[in-house]
Amino acid sequence: MKAAAVFPNRKSLEVVNDFPEPKMESPTAVKLRVLTVGVCGTDREIASFQYGFPPPAGSEFLVMGHECLGEIVEVGPEVQDFKPGDLAIPMVRRPCDHPECLACRAGRQDFCYTGDYRERGIKQMHGFLTELIVDEARYMNPVPPAIRDVAVLVEPLTIAEKGLIQALQIQKRLPWGGALKAVVLGAGPVGLLGAMALRRAGFSVTVYSRSREPDESADIVKAIGAKYISSQDRSIEQMAAEVGNIDVVYEATGASQLAFDVLAVLGTNGLFILTGVPGKHGPISLDTDTIMRNLVLKNQCVLGTVNAGKDAFQSAVADLTSFRATWPEAVKNLITGRFPLEKFAEPIHNQTGIKNIVEISK
Ligand SMILES: [Zn+2]
Ligand SMILES: [Zn+2]
């Protein structure tokens, strides 16, 4: 079968035509026909060859793809929760092998202590940009047929969901429940999905991003009842003055200078959630006295978050189902490009539109 792969030694992206079909090797495994796979900044980072994303041991290539929607075509004899025909989203990260890693041993490899976790399509395990995959049923998340057309967005939405789960836990420190003014930095897919999740959780949301209107992301922001402000029109201070006390910032740009500049305008009792992974560009200067004074005197909290557990996947499926019903056009408009498997490298090399996906089967 065909698979879309990265060859680190050759520094190339290629379609492999004779990738072996996966076998059902355990009674608790499931086999899926891959329907769609989303492309994101992580794939772009892998294809930049600047940081190591090792293939599985003994393989000269890594099959890419971690944002997958599949249809179950076969289940092992001990699988209870899935049957052929069901739609499912596989989780990406697999636990490390260290007995002392409390997170992995608790089934929460998204909090892995050792860093020796593996990730399908990213680190030491083949991904989902192929025709058939086999995995353990416990890593599958069921998806209702009603969101089949947009369910490829579940995995990127889990970033916001894990952030939100933690945000609501942290803001429980405020006995009145906290206040609900959020700023989202960035209007790419992670930012827009985060804005939708925050809207559904009851926040008023302002998305602060570079592009000026007219802009397809700004249109989506407005369609979900949020406000769009271009950083070309308003400084950070002007944006903050328009919002008022900023209770939550959800960062989805990976731009560290912007993030720390916005941290300076975070409100009293505010929470700053970082999700972007910046490239290493060397040091910048920061007004650390102001930042530290604010953190202390305003009871502020800064939270970094990566990957997601089962709870975040479940919230993502529930939220996406709700988004799809409430804002059908806005959700569908997140997907701006569709490519066949043979052309998977195009959206990785050239970021255009909002979210690009690879369509493998119908
Ligand atoms: Zn991704
Ligand atoms: Zn671990």
Short mmCIF file of C-alpha atoms and ligand atoms in Angstrom, two decimals:
data_model
loop_
_atom_site.label_atom_id
_atom_site.label_comp_id
_atom_site.label_asym_id
_atom_site.label_seq_id
_atom_site.Cartn_x
_atom_site.Cartn_y
_atom_site.Cartn_z
CA MET A 1 0.00 0.00 0.00
CA LYS A 2 0.92 3.64 -0.36
CA ALA A 3 2.35 5.72 2.45
CA ALA A 4 3.62 9.31 2.68
CA ALA A 5 7.02 9.37 4.30
CA VAL A 6 9.91 11.57 5.34
CA PHE A 7 13.45 10.31 4.70
CA PRO A 8 15.72 12.19 7.16
CA ASN A 9 18.98 11.01 5.58
CA ARG A 10 17.93 12.08 2.08
CA LYS A 11 16.13 15.15 3.46
CA SER A 12 13.16 14.36 1.27
CA LEU A 13 9.42 13.72 1.39
CA GLU A 14 8.38 10.78 -0.77
CA VAL A 15 5.47 8.45 -1.44
CA VAL A 16 6.39 4.85 -0.62
CA ASN A 17 4.47 2.47 -2.89
CA ASP A 18 5.23 -0.87 -1.23
CA PHE A 19 4.58 -0.10 2.43
CA PRO A 20 3.43 -3.40 3.99
CA GLU A 21 -0.16 -3.75 5.15
CA PRO A 22 -0.36 -3.74 8.96
CA LYS A 23 -1.34 -7.00 10.68
CA MET A 24 -3.71 -7.51 13.59
CA GLU A 25 -1.21 -8.66 16.18
CA SER A 26 -3.28 -8.55 19.36
CA PRO A 27 -6.82 -9.54 20.37
CA THR A 28 -7.45 -5.94 21.47
CA ALA A 29 -6.33 -4.32 18.20
CA VAL A 30 -8.44 -2.57 15.60
CA LYS A 31 -7.78 -1.99 11.90
CA LEU A 32 -8.82 1.29 10.31
CA ARG A 33 -9.21 2.53 6.78
CA VAL A 34 -7.70 6.02 6.85
CA LEU A 35 -10.15 8.65 5.54
CA THR A 36 -8.45 12.01 6.09
CA VAL A 37 -5.26 13.30 7.70
CA GLY A 38 -4.63 16.93 8.65
CA VAL A 39 -1.34 18.70 8.03
CA CYS A 40 0.04 21.12 10.62
CA GLY A 41 3.10 23.03 11.79
CA THR A 42 4.56 19.90 13.37
CA ASP A 43 4.70 18.26 9.93
CA ARG A 44 6.37 21.39 8.61
CA GLU A 45 8.89 21.24 11.44
CA ILE A 46 9.64 17.58 10.65
CA ALA A 47 10.13 18.46 6.97
CA SER A 48 12.48 21.33 7.85
CA PHE A 49 15.02 18.74 9.13
CA GLN A 50 16.25 21.21 11.77
CA TYR A 51 15.23 19.12 14.76
CA GLY A 52 15.41 15.36 15.14
CA PHE A 53 12.24 13.37 14.52
CA PRO A 54 13.61 9.83 14.44
CA PRO A 55 11.96 7.06 12.34
CA PRO A 56 11.14 3.72 13.97
CA ALA A 57 14.22 1.61 14.79
CA GLY A 58 15.52 -0.09 11.64
CA SER A 59 13.54 2.08 9.19
CA GLU A 60 15.12 4.70 6.96
CA PHE A 61 11.85 6.62 6.77
CA LEU A 62 9.01 7.77 9.00
CA VAL A 63 5.45 7.59 7.69
CA MET A 64 4.04 11.03 8.49
CA GLY A 65 0.60 12.13 9.66
CA HIS A 66 -0.77 12.39 13.19
CA GLU A 67 -4.16 14.13 12.78
CA CYS A 68 -6.25 11.24 11.53
CA LEU A 69 -9.85 10.25 10.97
CA GLY A 70 -10.40 6.60 10.15
CA GLU A 71 -13.16 4.07 9.74
CA ILE A 72 -12.86 0.79 11.59
CA VAL A 73 -12.80 -2.19 9.23
CA GLU A 74 -11.79 -5.01 11.59
CA VAL A 75 -11.72 -5.57 15.36
CA GLY A 76 -9.84 -8.11 17.47
CA PRO A 77 -11.87 -10.77 19.34
CA GLU A 78 -11.57 -8.94 22.67
CA VAL A 79 -12.60 -5.49 21.42
CA GLN A 80 -15.92 -4.44 22.93
CA ASP A 81 -16.33 -0.74 22.23
CA PHE A 82 -15.91 -0.64 18.44
CA LYS A 83 -17.34 -2.46 15.45
CA PRO A 84 -16.63 -2.26 11.72
CA GLY A 85 -18.13 0.90 10.22
CA ASP A 86 -17.48 3.04 13.31
CA LEU A 87 -15.50 6.25 12.90
CA ALA A 88 -12.53 6.83 15.21
CA ILE A 89 -9.72 9.27 15.90
CA PRO A 90 -6.46 7.68 17.10
CA MET A 91 -4.45 9.29 19.86
CA VAL A 92 -0.90 10.26 18.88
CA ARG A 93 1.36 9.60 21.86
CA ARG A 94 2.30 6.21 23.31
CA PRO A 95 3.76 5.71 26.81
CA CYS A 96 7.46 5.41 27.59
CA ASP A 97 8.79 2.11 28.96
CA HIS A 98 10.22 3.40 32.25
CA PRO A 99 8.54 1.78 35.26
CA GLU A 100 9.18 4.93 37.32
CA CYS A 101 7.29 7.26 34.96
CA LEU A 102 4.18 7.88 37.04
CA ALA A 103 2.44 9.72 34.21
CA CYS A 104 2.82 6.98 31.61
CA ARG A 105 2.02 4.27 34.14
CA ALA A 106 -1.20 6.17 34.92
CA GLY A 107 -2.12 6.21 31.21
CA ARG A 108 -1.30 9.94 30.97
CA GLN A 109 1.64 9.88 28.60
CA ASP A 110 0.74 13.46 27.64
CA PHE A 111 2.44 14.32 30.97
CA CYS A 112 5.39 11.90 30.45
CA TYR A 113 8.34 12.72 32.73
CA THR A 114 11.13 11.00 30.80
CA GLY A 115 10.58 12.29 27.27
CA ASP A 116 10.99 8.73 25.99
CA TYR A 117 7.38 8.52 24.79
CA ARG A 118 6.76 7.69 21.13
CA GLU A 119 4.36 9.51 18.82
CA ARG A 120 2.72 8.17 15.70
CA GLY A 121 3.85 10.17 12.69
CA ILE A 122 6.26 12.28 14.77
CA LYS A 123 8.69 10.25 16.88
CA GLN A 124 9.82 6.64 16.37
CA MET A 125 6.43 5.32 15.21
CA HIS A 126 4.91 5.39 11.75
CA GLY A 127 1.98 7.75 11.37
CA PHE A 128 -1.35 7.71 9.63
CA LEU A 129 -0.63 9.02 6.11
CA THR A 130 -1.27 5.62 4.58
CA GLU A 131 -4.23 3.46 3.56
CA LEU A 132 -4.71 1.10 6.52
CA ILE A 133 -3.51 1.31 10.11
CA VAL A 134 -3.64 -1.06 13.09
CA ASP A 135 -3.59 0.11 16.68
CA GLU A 136 -4.82 -0.85 20.12
CA ALA A 137 -8.50 -0.06 20.67
CA ARG A 138 -7.67 1.84 23.87
CA TYR A 139 -6.01 4.57 21.80
CA MET A 140 -9.15 5.09 19.70
CA ASN A 141 -11.75 7.77 20.28
CA PRO A 142 -15.23 7.22 18.83
CA VAL A 143 -16.67 9.89 16.55
CA PRO A 144 -20.35 10.34 15.63
CA PRO A 145 -21.19 10.18 11.90
CA ALA A 146 -22.67 13.71 12.12
CA ILE A 147 -19.18 15.23 12.14
CA ARG A 148 -17.56 12.92 9.60
CA ASP A 149 -16.80 15.85 7.25
CA VAL A 150 -14.88 17.84 9.89
CA ALA A 151 -13.73 15.20 12.42
CA VAL A 152 -10.14 15.48 11.16
CA LEU A 153 -10.11 18.65 13.31
CA VAL A 154 -10.55 16.69 16.55
CA GLU A 155 -6.83 16.13 17.16
CA PRO A 156 -5.80 19.79 16.72
CA LEU A 157 -8.80 20.77 18.89
CA THR A 158 -7.50 18.58 21.73
CA ILE A 159 -4.73 21.13 22.31
CA ALA A 160 -7.31 23.74 23.29
CA GLU A 161 -9.37 21.19 25.21
CA LYS A 162 -6.46 20.09 27.37
CA GLY A 163 -5.64 23.77 27.98
CA LEU A 164 -9.23 24.53 28.88
CA ILE A 165 -9.57 21.55 31.24
CA GLN A 166 -6.52 22.81 33.12
CA ALA A 167 -7.66 26.45 32.95
CA LEU A 168 -10.96 25.62 34.58
CA GLN A 169 -9.15 23.61 37.28
CA ILE A 170 -6.73 26.48 37.97
CA GLN A 171 -9.45 29.15 38.01
CA LYS A 172 -11.32 27.14 40.64
CA ARG A 173 -8.88 28.94 42.97
CA LEU A 174 -11.26 31.90 42.55
CA PRO A 175 -14.28 31.06 44.73
CA TRP A 176 -16.65 33.13 42.54
CA GLY A 177 -15.62 31.04 39.52
CA GLY A 178 -13.41 33.63 37.82
CA ALA A 179 -14.34 35.91 34.95
CA LEU A 180 -14.60 35.11 31.30
CA LYS A 181 -12.69 37.45 29.04
CA ALA A 182 -10.26 35.62 26.80
CA VAL A 183 -7.73 36.72 24.21
CA VAL A 184 -6.54 34.25 21.59
CA LEU A 185 -3.17 34.94 19.96
CA GLY A 186 -3.07 33.71 16.39
CA ALA A 187 -5.78 32.88 13.88
CA GLY A 188 -4.45 29.62 12.46
CA PRO A 189 -6.34 26.36 13.01
CA VAL A 190 -5.19 25.93 16.63
CA GLY A 191 -6.12 29.53 17.48
CA LEU A 192 -9.50 29.38 15.74
CA LEU A 193 -10.41 26.02 17.29
CA GLY A 194 -9.32 27.44 20.66
CA ALA A 195 -11.53 30.48 20.10
CA MET A 196 -14.47 28.18 19.36
CA ALA A 197 -13.83 26.11 22.50
CA LEU A 198 -13.57 29.25 24.63
CA ARG A 199 -16.79 30.65 23.13
CA ARG A 200 -18.61 27.41 23.88
CA ALA A 201 -17.25 27.49 27.45
CA GLY A 202 -18.90 30.90 27.87
CA PHE A 203 -15.95 33.24 27.35
CA SER A 204 -16.12 36.48 25.42
CA VAL A 205 -13.25 36.10 22.99
CA THR A 206 -10.96 38.50 21.15
CA VAL A 207 -8.63 37.02 18.53
CA TYR A 208 -5.46 39.08 18.04
CA SER A 209 -3.58 38.21 14.87
CA ARG A 210 -1.46 39.83 12.20
CA SER A 211 -3.65 39.82 9.06
CA ARG A 212 -5.86 42.76 8.24
CA GLU A 213 -9.42 42.24 7.11
CA PRO A 214 -10.77 41.10 4.71
CA ASP A 215 -9.39 37.79 5.88
CA GLU A 216 -10.89 34.29 5.89
CA SER A 217 -9.82 33.65 9.51
CA ALA A 218 -11.32 36.98 10.64
CA ASP A 219 -14.59 35.97 8.98
CA ILE A 220 -14.65 32.75 11.03
CA VAL A 221 -13.88 34.70 14.22
CA LYS A 222 -16.86 36.96 13.60
CA ALA A 223 -19.14 34.06 12.66
CA ILE A 224 -18.63 32.50 16.11
CA GLY A 225 -19.47 35.75 17.92
CA ALA A 226 -15.89 36.68 18.76
CA LYS A 227 -14.01 39.89 18.01
CA TYR A 228 -11.08 40.14 15.60
CA ILE A 229 -8.28 42.68 16.07
CA SER A 230 -5.32 42.96 13.68
CA SER A 231 -1.96 43.61 15.28
CA GLN A 232 -1.24 45.92 12.34
CA ASP A 233 -4.08 48.20 13.46
CA ARG A 234 -3.81 48.03 17.26
CA SER A 235 -0.80 47.76 19.54
CA ILE A 236 -0.85 45.20 22.33
CA GLU A 237 -1.69 47.96 24.83
CA GLN A 238 -4.56 49.23 22.65
CA MET A 239 -5.91 45.70 22.26
CA ALA A 240 -5.74 45.16 26.04
CA ALA A 241 -7.51 48.46 26.70
CA GLU A 242 -10.33 47.39 24.37
CA VAL A 243 -10.74 44.01 26.08
CA GLY A 244 -10.57 45.14 29.71
CA ASN A 245 -9.23 42.79 32.40
CA ILE A 246 -7.87 39.81 30.42
CA ASP A 247 -8.72 36.65 32.38
CA VAL A 248 -7.27 34.11 29.98
CA VAL A 249 -4.79 34.35 27.11
CA TYR A 250 -4.65 31.34 24.80
CA GLU A 251 -1.44 31.55 22.79
CA ALA A 252 -1.37 29.72 19.45
CA THR A 253 1.38 31.36 17.41
CA GLY A 254 4.70 29.97 18.65
CA ALA A 255 6.06 33.53 18.57
CA SER A 256 7.84 33.97 21.90
CA GLN A 257 8.38 37.73 21.69
CA LEU A 258 4.68 38.33 21.05
CA ALA A 259 3.70 35.94 23.85
CA PHE A 260 5.87 37.64 26.47
CA ASP A 261 4.83 41.10 25.28
CA VAL A 262 1.18 40.10 25.75
CA LEU A 263 2.00 38.53 29.13
CA ALA A 264 2.70 42.10 30.28
CA VAL A 265 -0.98 43.03 29.74
CA LEU A 266 -2.52 39.89 31.30
CA GLY A 267 -5.20 40.93 33.79
CA THR A 268 -5.53 40.50 37.54
CA ASN A 269 -5.97 36.81 38.49
CA GLY A 270 -5.24 35.99 34.87
CA LEU A 271 -4.04 32.76 33.32
CA PHE A 272 -1.74 32.62 30.31
CA ILE A 273 -1.82 29.36 28.33
CA LEU A 274 1.11 28.71 25.98
CA THR A 275 0.69 26.10 23.24
CA GLY A 276 3.12 27.21 20.50
CA VAL A 277 6.59 25.74 20.09
CA PRO A 278 8.98 28.45 18.91
CA GLY A 279 12.00 27.73 16.77
CA LYS A 280 15.30 28.59 18.43
CA HIS A 281 16.08 32.14 17.29
CA GLY A 282 18.40 33.28 20.07
CA PRO A 283 17.72 35.50 23.09
CA ILE A 284 15.43 38.53 23.17
CA SER A 285 15.26 41.18 25.87
CA LEU A 286 12.38 41.23 28.33
CA ASP A 287 11.27 43.55 31.12
CA THR A 288 11.49 40.83 33.73
CA ASP A 289 10.83 43.18 36.65
CA THR A 290 7.44 44.15 35.24
CA ILE A 291 6.56 40.56 34.37
CA MET A 292 7.53 39.21 37.79
CA ARG A 293 5.82 42.08 39.65
CA ASN A 294 2.63 41.39 37.70
CA LEU A 295 2.81 37.63 38.23
CA VAL A 296 3.02 38.17 41.99
CA LEU A 297 0.90 41.26 42.57
CA LYS A 298 -1.86 40.14 40.18
CA ASN A 299 -1.96 36.44 41.17
CA GLN A 300 -1.13 35.42 37.64
CA CYS A 301 -0.40 31.97 36.32
CA VAL A 302 1.48 30.85 33.20
CA LEU A 303 0.75 27.36 31.89
CA GLY A 304 2.42 25.44 29.08
CA THR A 305 0.50 22.52 27.64
CA VAL A 306 1.22 19.83 25.04
CA ASN A 307 -0.49 16.73 23.67
CA ALA A 308 -3.72 15.46 25.20
CA GLY A 309 -5.30 12.74 27.30
CA LYS A 310 -8.51 10.79 26.75
CA ASP A 311 -10.52 13.44 28.58
CA ALA A 312 -9.42 16.12 26.10
CA PHE A 313 -10.24 13.86 23.13
CA GLN A 314 -13.72 13.25 24.54
CA SER A 315 -14.25 16.99 25.08
CA ALA A 316 -12.98 17.67 21.57
CA VAL A 317 -15.45 15.25 19.99
CA ALA A 318 -18.32 16.70 22.05
CA ASP A 319 -17.29 20.30 21.33
CA LEU A 320 -16.73 19.74 17.61
CA THR A 321 -20.18 18.15 17.39
CA SER A 322 -21.60 21.26 19.03
CA PHE A 323 -19.56 23.66 16.85
CA ARG A 324 -20.70 21.77 13.75
CA ALA A 325 -24.34 22.23 14.78
CA THR A 326 -24.02 25.87 15.94
CA TRP A 327 -21.61 27.32 13.34
CA PRO A 328 -21.69 24.83 10.42
CA GLU A 329 -20.18 27.17 7.83
CA ALA A 330 -17.47 28.51 10.13
CA VAL A 331 -16.35 24.99 11.03
CA LYS A 332 -16.36 23.78 7.42
CA ASN A 333 -14.47 26.91 6.35
CA LEU A 334 -11.56 25.93 8.60
CA ILE A 335 -10.65 23.29 6.01
CA THR A 336 -9.34 25.29 3.06
CA GLY A 337 -7.31 22.76 1.07
CA ARG A 338 -7.68 19.09 0.12
CA PHE A 339 -4.87 17.05 -1.41
CA PRO A 340 -4.49 13.44 -2.58
CA LEU A 341 -1.89 11.24 -0.89
CA GLU A 342 0.46 11.59 -3.88
CA LYS A 343 0.59 15.37 -3.31
CA PHE A 344 0.95 15.30 0.50
CA ALA A 345 4.19 17.31 0.35
CA GLU A 346 2.49 20.34 -1.24
CA PRO A 347 0.63 21.60 1.83
CA ILE A 348 3.67 20.79 4.00
CA HIS A 349 6.01 22.89 1.86
CA ASN A 350 3.53 25.69 1.14
CA GLN A 351 1.24 26.81 3.92
CA THR A 352 -1.80 28.36 2.28
CA GLY A 353 -5.29 28.99 3.65
CA ILE A 354 -6.18 27.78 7.15
CA LYS A 355 -6.21 23.97 7.42
CA ASN A 356 -5.02 21.62 4.71
CA ILE A 357 -5.96 17.96 4.74
CA VAL A 358 -4.94 14.88 2.78
CA GLU A 359 -7.88 12.77 1.57
CA ILE A 360 -7.00 9.09 1.42
CA SER A 361 -10.39 7.46 0.99
CA LYS A 362 -14.05 8.46 1.08
ZN ZN B 1 -0.76 18.54 14.31
ZN ZN B 2 6.72 8.42 30.46
#
